[in-house]
Amino acid sequence: MFPVLLAHSLVRNLIPMSQPKISIRYFDIEGSAEKVRLALKIGGVDFDDERFPFSEWPEEKLKTPYEQVPTMMVDGDQNTQSYAMLRYAGRLSGLYPDDPYQAFKVDQAIELELDIRYWIRTSMEISRNSQLLGFKPDAAEEAKEAQQRSRAEIMKDKLPRNLGYLEDLIAKNPAGWCVGDRMTIADLTWHGFVRWLDLGLLDGIPADVSKKYPKLTEWMQKMYAHPVLAEHYKDKKK
């Protein structure tokens, strides 16, 4: 355990702290909220897990900061941006180090995930908002083909390169985590991304793409073996 984080944990156990009242509101899917939900669960932090159907999004959007979800209510104060929420949850749960340099290393690993997530989300926008990108209303097939070309480029270089970076990150750490000798929010971030790939939800990206990386595959198994994750995913596809 990081020395400073250990000291912080000991002090936190000795001094009673009032826990904030937290709720997370998101669609009834894993998505951007899942890593935050898991961080709070691992830390034993109580929260309300509020979910709503996609059909209610137009109404829900008007109630949110910046017209986006997930949102996190903390003692009645509404917040958004899932990675900011994750860092806050990580601090409450002891999954984000107090030591500035170790926190920097965790953030570095998280931003590596954001690099590849950006390209995949950009490819998703081609079909979601095709008209905004210059496609005519009746050009759905053309937009689909453009998305397939984008995914092919991602598969050719960007995704293998970034998964390779993750493989190296884990391989170089004797503890087998993204950073340090224990799970952090960097692991939860990357776990959510690799799980997204493994479920085969992205056209043009094979569901077995991560299986080519032995250290990554071993790490995913270790993540799923964590008691909280094992319980959380026991009835879900892996």
PDB file of C-alpha atoms in Angstrom:
ATOM      1  CA  MET A   1       0.000   0.000   0.000  1.00  0.00           C
ATOM      2  CA  PHE A   2       1.236   3.519  -0.682  1.00  0.00           C
ATOM      3  CA  PRO A   3       2.779   4.767   2.631  1.00  0.00           C
ATOM      4  CA  VAL A   4       0.867   8.035   2.686  1.00  0.00           C
ATOM      5  CA  LEU A   5      -2.350   6.263   1.709  1.00  0.00           C
ATOM      6  CA  LEU A   6      -1.821   3.784   4.545  1.00  0.00           C
ATOM      7  CA  ALA A   7      -1.374   6.604   7.053  1.00  0.00           C
ATOM      8  CA  HIS A   8      -4.433   8.341   5.685  1.00  0.00           C
ATOM      9  CA  SER A   9      -6.463   5.138   6.028  1.00  0.00           C
ATOM     10  CA  LEU A  10      -5.348   4.679   9.638  1.00  0.00           C
ATOM     11  CA  VAL A  11      -6.255   8.246  10.554  1.00  0.00           C
ATOM     12  CA  ARG A  12      -9.599   7.886   8.790  1.00  0.00           C
ATOM     13  CA  ASN A  13     -10.339   4.775  10.847  1.00  0.00           C
ATOM     14  CA  LEU A  14      -9.456   6.537  14.112  1.00  0.00           C
ATOM     15  CA  ILE A  15     -11.367   9.768  13.520  1.00  0.00           C
ATOM     16  CA  PRO A  16     -15.124   9.461  12.940  1.00  0.00           C
ATOM     17  CA  MET A  17     -16.118  11.067   9.645  1.00  0.00           C
ATOM     18  CA  SER A  18     -19.620  11.949   8.600  1.00  0.00           C
ATOM     19  CA  GLN A  19     -20.367  10.309   5.295  1.00  0.00           C
ATOM     20  CA  PRO A  20     -21.980  12.533   2.676  1.00  0.00           C
ATOM     21  CA  LYS A  21     -25.335  11.542   1.240  1.00  0.00           C
ATOM     22  CA  ILE A  22     -24.591  10.441  -2.316  1.00  0.00           C
ATOM     23  CA  SER A  23     -26.743   9.425  -5.259  1.00  0.00           C
ATOM     24  CA  ILE A  24     -25.714   8.560  -8.805  1.00  0.00           C
ATOM     25  CA  ARG A  25     -28.190   9.020 -11.624  1.00  0.00           C
ATOM     26  CA  TYR A  26     -27.698   7.470 -15.057  1.00  0.00           C
ATOM     27  CA  PHE A  27     -29.270   5.300 -17.723  1.00  0.00           C
ATOM     28  CA  ASP A  28     -30.015   1.685 -16.753  1.00  0.00           C
ATOM     29  CA  ILE A  29     -26.716   0.499 -18.245  1.00  0.00           C
ATOM     30  CA  GLU A  30     -23.109   0.188 -17.100  1.00  0.00           C
ATOM     31  CA  GLY A  31     -21.599   2.931 -19.257  1.00  0.00           C
ATOM     32  CA  SER A  32     -19.820   5.935 -17.760  1.00  0.00           C
ATOM     33  CA  ALA A  33     -21.293   5.472 -14.290  1.00  0.00           C
ATOM     34  CA  GLU A  34     -20.097   1.928 -13.673  1.00  0.00           C
ATOM     35  CA  LYS A  35     -16.562   2.752 -12.585  1.00  0.00           C
ATOM     36  CA  VAL A  36     -17.934   5.255 -10.051  1.00  0.00           C
ATOM     37  CA  ARG A  37     -20.511   2.802  -8.715  1.00  0.00           C
ATOM     38  CA  LEU A  38     -17.798   0.175  -8.242  1.00  0.00           C
ATOM     39  CA  ALA A  39     -15.394   2.575  -6.529  1.00  0.00           C
ATOM     40  CA  LEU A  40     -18.050   3.470  -3.962  1.00  0.00           C
ATOM     41  CA  LYS A  41     -19.030  -0.173  -3.464  1.00  0.00           C
ATOM     42  CA  ILE A  42     -15.433  -1.254  -2.913  1.00  0.00           C
ATOM     43  CA  GLY A  43     -15.013   1.464  -0.300  1.00  0.00           C
ATOM     44  CA  GLY A  44     -18.238   0.539   1.444  1.00  0.00           C
ATOM     45  CA  VAL A  45     -19.650   3.986   0.760  1.00  0.00           C
ATOM     46  CA  ASP A  46     -23.452   4.017   0.767  1.00  0.00           C
ATOM     47  CA  PHE A  47     -25.126   5.628  -2.234  1.00  0.00           C
ATOM     48  CA  ASP A  48     -28.428   5.609  -4.086  1.00  0.00           C
ATOM     49  CA  ASP A  49     -28.116   4.045  -7.534  1.00  0.00           C
ATOM     50  CA  GLU A  50     -30.802   5.858  -9.539  1.00  0.00           C
ATOM     51  CA  ARG A  51     -31.485   4.728 -13.105  1.00  0.00           C
ATOM     52  CA  PHE A  52     -33.873   5.829 -15.823  1.00  0.00           C
ATOM     53  CA  PRO A  53     -34.804   4.537 -19.317  1.00  0.00           C
ATOM     54  CA  PHE A  54     -33.466   6.133 -22.484  1.00  0.00           C
ATOM     55  CA  SER A  55     -37.004   7.251 -23.320  1.00  0.00           C
ATOM     56  CA  GLU A  56     -36.856   9.759 -20.450  1.00  0.00           C
ATOM     57  CA  TRP A  57     -33.594  11.358 -21.563  1.00  0.00           C
ATOM     58  CA  PRO A  58     -35.097  14.486 -23.216  1.00  0.00           C
ATOM     59  CA  GLU A  59     -36.768  15.378 -19.917  1.00  0.00           C
ATOM     60  CA  GLU A  60     -33.815  14.304 -17.763  1.00  0.00           C
ATOM     61  CA  LYS A  61     -31.355  16.352 -19.820  1.00  0.00           C
ATOM     62  CA  LEU A  62     -33.054  19.584 -18.798  1.00  0.00           C
ATOM     63  CA  LYS A  63     -32.383  18.800 -15.121  1.00  0.00           C
ATOM     64  CA  THR A  64     -28.645  18.210 -15.438  1.00  0.00           C
ATOM     65  CA  PRO A  65     -25.558  20.428 -15.421  1.00  0.00           C
ATOM     66  CA  TYR A  66     -24.222  20.764 -18.978  1.00  0.00           C
ATOM     67  CA  GLU A  67     -27.023  18.503 -20.309  1.00  0.00           C
ATOM     68  CA  GLN A  68     -25.133  15.293 -19.604  1.00  0.00           C
ATOM     69  CA  VAL A  69     -25.103  12.268 -17.345  1.00  0.00           C
ATOM     70  CA  PRO A  70     -24.108  10.575 -15.129  1.00  0.00           C
ATOM     71  CA  THR A  71     -24.746  12.998 -12.318  1.00  0.00           C
ATOM     72  CA  MET A  72     -23.726  12.684  -8.696  1.00  0.00           C
ATOM     73  CA  MET A  73     -25.689  14.359  -5.939  1.00  0.00           C
ATOM     74  CA  VAL A  74     -23.571  15.048  -2.841  1.00  0.00           C
ATOM     75  CA  ASP A  75     -25.532  16.368   0.129  1.00  0.00           C
ATOM     76  CA  GLY A  76     -28.044  17.921  -2.249  1.00  0.00           C
ATOM     77  CA  ASP A  77     -25.458  19.470  -4.580  1.00  0.00           C
ATOM     78  CA  GLN A  78     -25.616  18.157  -8.168  1.00  0.00           C
ATOM     79  CA  ASN A  79     -22.378  17.419 -10.053  1.00  0.00           C
ATOM     80  CA  THR A  80     -21.349  15.726 -13.284  1.00  0.00           C
ATOM     81  CA  GLN A  81     -18.311  14.547 -15.341  1.00  0.00           C
ATOM     82  CA  SER A  82     -17.702  10.859 -14.657  1.00  0.00           C
ATOM     83  CA  TYR A  83     -13.910  11.057 -14.253  1.00  0.00           C
ATOM     84  CA  ALA A  84     -14.210  13.853 -11.676  1.00  0.00           C
ATOM     85  CA  MET A  85     -16.871  11.765  -9.934  1.00  0.00           C
ATOM     86  CA  LEU A  86     -14.498   8.782 -10.028  1.00  0.00           C
ATOM     87  CA  ARG A  87     -11.665  10.713  -8.367  1.00  0.00           C
ATOM     88  CA  TYR A  88     -14.010  11.877  -5.627  1.00  0.00           C
ATOM     89  CA  ALA A  89     -15.309   8.328  -5.131  1.00  0.00           C
ATOM     90  CA  GLY A  90     -11.722   7.087  -5.127  1.00  0.00           C
ATOM     91  CA  ARG A  91     -10.781   9.495  -2.353  1.00  0.00           C
ATOM     92  CA  LEU A  92     -13.738   8.380  -0.262  1.00  0.00           C
ATOM     93  CA  SER A  93     -12.907   4.719  -0.871  1.00  0.00           C
ATOM     94  CA  GLY A  94      -9.122   4.801  -0.493  1.00  0.00           C
ATOM     95  CA  LEU A  95      -8.615   3.957  -4.183  1.00  0.00           C
ATOM     96  CA  TYR A  96      -6.910   7.241  -5.093  1.00  0.00           C
ATOM     97  CA  PRO A  97      -3.540   7.901  -3.421  1.00  0.00           C
ATOM     98  CA  ASP A  98      -2.877  10.974  -1.298  1.00  0.00           C
ATOM     99  CA  ASP A  99       0.762  11.069  -2.389  1.00  0.00           C
ATOM    100  CA  PRO A 100       0.948  13.632  -5.245  1.00  0.00           C
ATOM    101  CA  TYR A 101       3.328  11.611  -7.404  1.00  0.00           C
ATOM    102  CA  GLN A 102       1.386   8.373  -7.024  1.00  0.00           C
ATOM    103  CA  ALA A 103      -1.816  10.287  -7.822  1.00  0.00           C
ATOM    104  CA  PHE A 104      -0.038  11.626 -10.922  1.00  0.00           C
ATOM    105  CA  LYS A 105       0.775   8.051 -11.994  1.00  0.00           C
ATOM    106  CA  VAL A 106      -2.851   7.016 -11.504  1.00  0.00           C
ATOM    107  CA  ASP A 107      -4.060  10.012 -13.535  1.00  0.00           C
ATOM    108  CA  GLN A 108      -1.543   9.187 -16.259  1.00  0.00           C
ATOM    109  CA  ALA A 109      -2.955   5.667 -16.596  1.00  0.00           C
ATOM    110  CA  ILE A 110      -6.502   7.037 -16.673  1.00  0.00           C
ATOM    111  CA  GLU A 111      -5.677   9.538 -19.415  1.00  0.00           C
ATOM    112  CA  LEU A 112      -4.143   6.750 -21.466  1.00  0.00           C
ATOM    113  CA  GLU A 113      -7.577   5.119 -21.444  1.00  0.00           C
ATOM    114  CA  LEU A 114      -9.153   8.433 -22.434  1.00  0.00           C
ATOM    115  CA  ASP A 115      -6.889   8.581 -25.500  1.00  0.00           C
ATOM    116  CA  ILE A 116      -8.358   5.442 -27.063  1.00  0.00           C
ATOM    117  CA  ARG A 117     -11.858   6.030 -25.747  1.00  0.00           C
ATOM    118  CA  TYR A 118     -11.844   9.360 -27.621  1.00  0.00           C
ATOM    119  CA  TRP A 119     -11.295   7.636 -30.969  1.00  0.00           C
ATOM    120  CA  ILE A 120     -13.998   5.052 -30.389  1.00  0.00           C
ATOM    121  CA  ARG A 121     -16.512   7.655 -29.237  1.00  0.00           C
ATOM    122  CA  THR A 122     -15.663   9.768 -32.282  1.00  0.00           C
ATOM    123  CA  SER A 123     -16.490   6.798 -34.516  1.00  0.00           C
ATOM    124  CA  MET A 124     -19.807   6.390 -32.670  1.00  0.00           C
ATOM    125  CA  GLU A 125     -20.779   9.979 -33.465  1.00  0.00           C
ATOM    126  CA  ILE A 126     -20.653   9.245 -37.203  1.00  0.00           C
ATOM    127  CA  SER A 127     -23.880   7.246 -36.970  1.00  0.00           C
ATOM    128  CA  ARG A 128     -25.404   9.021 -33.964  1.00  0.00           C
ATOM    129  CA  ASN A 129     -25.126  12.543 -35.371  1.00  0.00           C
ATOM    130  CA  SER A 130     -24.552  11.922 -39.044  1.00  0.00           C
ATOM    131  CA  GLN A 131     -26.386  15.060 -40.208  1.00  0.00           C
ATOM    132  CA  LEU A 132     -24.268  17.281 -37.965  1.00  0.00           C
ATOM    133  CA  LEU A 133     -21.226  15.764 -39.647  1.00  0.00           C
ATOM    134  CA  GLY A 134     -22.477  16.664 -43.113  1.00  0.00           C
ATOM    135  CA  PHE A 135     -24.347  13.510 -44.145  1.00  0.00           C
ATOM    136  CA  LYS A 136     -27.748  13.997 -45.780  1.00  0.00           C
ATOM    137  CA  PRO A 137     -30.858  12.742 -43.912  1.00  0.00           C
ATOM    138  CA  ASP A 138     -31.263   9.855 -46.376  1.00  0.00           C
ATOM    139  CA  ALA A 139     -27.581   8.857 -46.253  1.00  0.00           C
ATOM    140  CA  ALA A 140     -27.698   6.452 -43.297  1.00  0.00           C
ATOM    141  CA  GLU A 141     -25.929   3.736 -45.262  1.00  0.00           C
ATOM    142  CA  GLU A 142     -23.182   6.137 -46.282  1.00  0.00           C
ATOM    143  CA  ALA A 143     -22.705   7.161 -42.651  1.00  0.00           C
ATOM    144  CA  LYS A 144     -22.556   3.506 -41.621  1.00  0.00           C
ATOM    145  CA  GLU A 145     -19.829   2.838 -44.173  1.00  0.00           C
ATOM    146  CA  ALA A 146     -17.891   5.844 -42.898  1.00  0.00           C
ATOM    147  CA  GLN A 147     -18.157   4.469 -39.379  1.00  0.00           C
ATOM    148  CA  GLN A 148     -16.886   1.082 -40.536  1.00  0.00           C
ATOM    149  CA  ARG A 149     -13.869   2.750 -42.169  1.00  0.00           C
ATOM    150  CA  SER A 150     -13.202   4.636 -38.943  1.00  0.00           C
ATOM    151  CA  ARG A 151     -13.391   1.429 -36.893  1.00  0.00           C
ATOM    152  CA  ALA A 152     -11.057  -0.317 -39.335  1.00  0.00           C
ATOM    153  CA  GLU A 153      -8.472   2.437 -38.794  1.00  0.00           C
ATOM    154  CA  ILE A 154      -8.877   2.110 -35.035  1.00  0.00           C
ATOM    155  CA  MET A 155      -8.354  -1.660 -35.264  1.00  0.00           C
ATOM    156  CA  LYS A 156      -5.356  -1.247 -37.554  1.00  0.00           C
ATOM    157  CA  ASP A 157      -3.305   0.910 -35.212  1.00  0.00           C
ATOM    158  CA  LYS A 158      -4.842   2.904 -32.374  1.00  0.00           C
ATOM    159  CA  LEU A 159      -6.512   0.120 -30.387  1.00  0.00           C
ATOM    160  CA  PRO A 160      -3.678  -2.450 -30.597  1.00  0.00           C
ATOM    161  CA  ARG A 161      -1.177   0.275 -29.707  1.00  0.00           C
ATOM    162  CA  ASN A 162      -3.103   1.426 -26.630  1.00  0.00           C
ATOM    163  CA  LEU A 163      -3.897  -2.088 -25.431  1.00  0.00           C
ATOM    164  CA  GLY A 164      -0.189  -2.779 -25.837  1.00  0.00           C
ATOM    165  CA  TYR A 165       0.561   0.185 -23.591  1.00  0.00           C
ATOM    166  CA  LEU A 166      -1.777  -1.267 -20.954  1.00  0.00           C
ATOM    167  CA  GLU A 167      -0.154  -4.683 -21.328  1.00  0.00           C
ATOM    168  CA  ASP A 168       3.269  -3.123 -20.701  1.00  0.00           C
ATOM    169  CA  LEU A 169       1.988  -1.085 -17.768  1.00  0.00           C
ATOM    170  CA  ILE A 170       0.717  -4.201 -16.019  1.00  0.00           C
ATOM    171  CA  ALA A 171       3.719  -6.355 -17.014  1.00  0.00           C
ATOM    172  CA  LYS A 172       6.227  -3.874 -15.595  1.00  0.00           C
ATOM    173  CA  ASN A 173       4.465  -3.728 -12.239  1.00  0.00           C
ATOM    174  CA  PRO A 174       5.396  -6.752 -10.079  1.00  0.00           C
ATOM    175  CA  ALA A 175       2.061  -6.385  -8.259  1.00  0.00           C
ATOM    176  CA  GLY A 176       0.158  -6.767 -11.530  1.00  0.00           C
ATOM    177  CA  TRP A 177      -1.933  -3.596 -11.144  1.00  0.00           C
ATOM    178  CA  CYS A 178      -1.954  -0.466 -13.276  1.00  0.00           C
ATOM    179  CA  VAL A 179      -0.188   1.554 -10.567  1.00  0.00           C
ATOM    180  CA  GLY A 180       1.316   0.574  -7.227  1.00  0.00           C
ATOM    181  CA  ASP A 181       0.712  -2.541  -5.161  1.00  0.00           C
ATOM    182  CA  ARG A 182      -3.075  -2.440  -4.967  1.00  0.00           C
ATOM    183  CA  MET A 183      -6.166  -1.655  -7.000  1.00  0.00           C
ATOM    184  CA  THR A 184      -6.783   2.023  -7.782  1.00  0.00           C
ATOM    185  CA  ILE A 185      -9.317   3.943  -9.827  1.00  0.00           C
ATOM    186  CA  ALA A 186      -6.967   3.494 -12.799  1.00  0.00           C
ATOM    187  CA  ASP A 187      -7.751  -0.230 -12.707  1.00  0.00           C
ATOM    188  CA  LEU A 188     -11.482   0.456 -12.521  1.00  0.00           C
ATOM    189  CA  THR A 189     -11.208   2.832 -15.477  1.00  0.00           C
ATOM    190  CA  TRP A 190      -9.391   0.348 -17.683  1.00  0.00           C
ATOM    191  CA  HIS A 191     -11.535  -2.564 -16.501  1.00  0.00           C
ATOM    192  CA  GLY A 192     -14.653  -0.755 -17.704  1.00  0.00           C
ATOM    193  CA  PHE A 193     -13.078  -0.070 -21.091  1.00  0.00           C
ATOM    194  CA  VAL A 194     -11.790  -3.611 -21.664  1.00  0.00           C
ATOM    195  CA  ARG A 195     -15.125  -5.038 -20.510  1.00  0.00           C
ATOM    196  CA  TRP A 196     -16.835  -2.806 -23.105  1.00  0.00           C
ATOM    197  CA  LEU A 197     -14.657  -4.397 -25.788  1.00  0.00           C
ATOM    198  CA  ASP A 198     -15.091  -7.940 -24.457  1.00  0.00           C
ATOM    199  CA  LEU A 199     -18.885  -7.719 -24.556  1.00  0.00           C
ATOM    200  CA  GLY A 200     -18.747  -7.246 -28.333  1.00  0.00           C
ATOM    201  CA  LEU A 201     -20.911  -4.128 -28.325  1.00  0.00           C
ATOM    202  CA  LEU A 202     -18.892  -2.247 -30.949  1.00  0.00           C
ATOM    203  CA  ASP A 203     -19.388  -3.100 -34.618  1.00  0.00           C
ATOM    204  CA  GLY A 204     -16.073  -3.675 -36.349  1.00  0.00           C
ATOM    205  CA  ILE A 205     -14.180  -4.417 -33.121  1.00  0.00           C
ATOM    206  CA  PRO A 206     -13.966  -8.158 -32.360  1.00  0.00           C
ATOM    207  CA  ALA A 207     -15.014  -9.218 -28.867  1.00  0.00           C
ATOM    208  CA  ASP A 208     -11.780 -11.194 -28.447  1.00  0.00           C
ATOM    209  CA  VAL A 209      -9.445  -8.298 -29.273  1.00  0.00           C
ATOM    210  CA  SER A 210      -8.149  -8.023 -25.685  1.00  0.00           C
ATOM    211  CA  LYS A 211      -7.443 -11.755 -25.425  1.00  0.00           C
ATOM    212  CA  LYS A 212      -4.247 -11.328 -27.450  1.00  0.00           C
ATOM    213  CA  TYR A 213      -2.607  -9.699 -24.433  1.00  0.00           C
ATOM    214  CA  PRO A 214      -1.752 -12.295 -21.752  1.00  0.00           C
ATOM    215  CA  LYS A 215      -0.949  -9.906 -18.877  1.00  0.00           C
ATOM    216  CA  LEU A 216      -4.076  -7.873 -19.606  1.00  0.00           C
ATOM    217  CA  THR A 217      -6.181 -11.055 -19.658  1.00  0.00           C
ATOM    218  CA  GLU A 218      -4.682 -12.203 -16.351  1.00  0.00           C
ATOM    219  CA  TRP A 219      -5.342  -8.774 -14.842  1.00  0.00           C
ATOM    220  CA  MET A 220      -8.980  -8.835 -15.978  1.00  0.00           C
ATOM    221  CA  GLN A 221      -9.428 -12.187 -14.260  1.00  0.00           C
ATOM    222  CA  LYS A 222      -7.923 -10.721 -11.090  1.00  0.00           C
ATOM    223  CA  MET A 223     -10.307  -7.766 -11.296  1.00  0.00           C
ATOM    224  CA  TYR A 224     -13.341 -10.040 -11.647  1.00  0.00           C
ATOM    225  CA  ALA A 225     -12.080 -12.113  -8.707  1.00  0.00           C
ATOM    226  CA  HIS A 226     -12.244  -9.140  -6.342  1.00  0.00           C
ATOM    227  CA  PRO A 227     -15.104  -9.878  -3.894  1.00  0.00           C
ATOM    228  CA  VAL A 228     -17.050  -6.733  -4.772  1.00  0.00           C
ATOM    229  CA  LEU A 229     -16.700  -7.203  -8.527  1.00  0.00           C
ATOM    230  CA  ALA A 230     -17.413 -10.934  -8.256  1.00  0.00           C
ATOM    231  CA  GLU A 231     -20.708 -10.178  -6.511  1.00  0.00           C
ATOM    232  CA  HIS A 232     -21.542  -7.267  -8.807  1.00  0.00           C
ATOM    233  CA  TYR A 233     -21.061  -9.282 -12.013  1.00  0.00           C
ATOM    234  CA  LYS A 234     -22.146 -12.744 -10.829  1.00  0.00           C
ATOM    235  CA  ASP A 235     -25.286 -12.730 -12.966  1.00  0.00           C
ATOM    236  CA  LYS A 236     -23.869 -10.694 -15.857  1.00  0.00           C
ATOM    237  CA  LYS A 237     -22.041 -11.680 -19.006  1.00  0.00           C
ATOM    238  CA  LYS A 238     -18.263 -11.441 -18.856  1.00  0.00           C
TER     239      LYS A 238
END
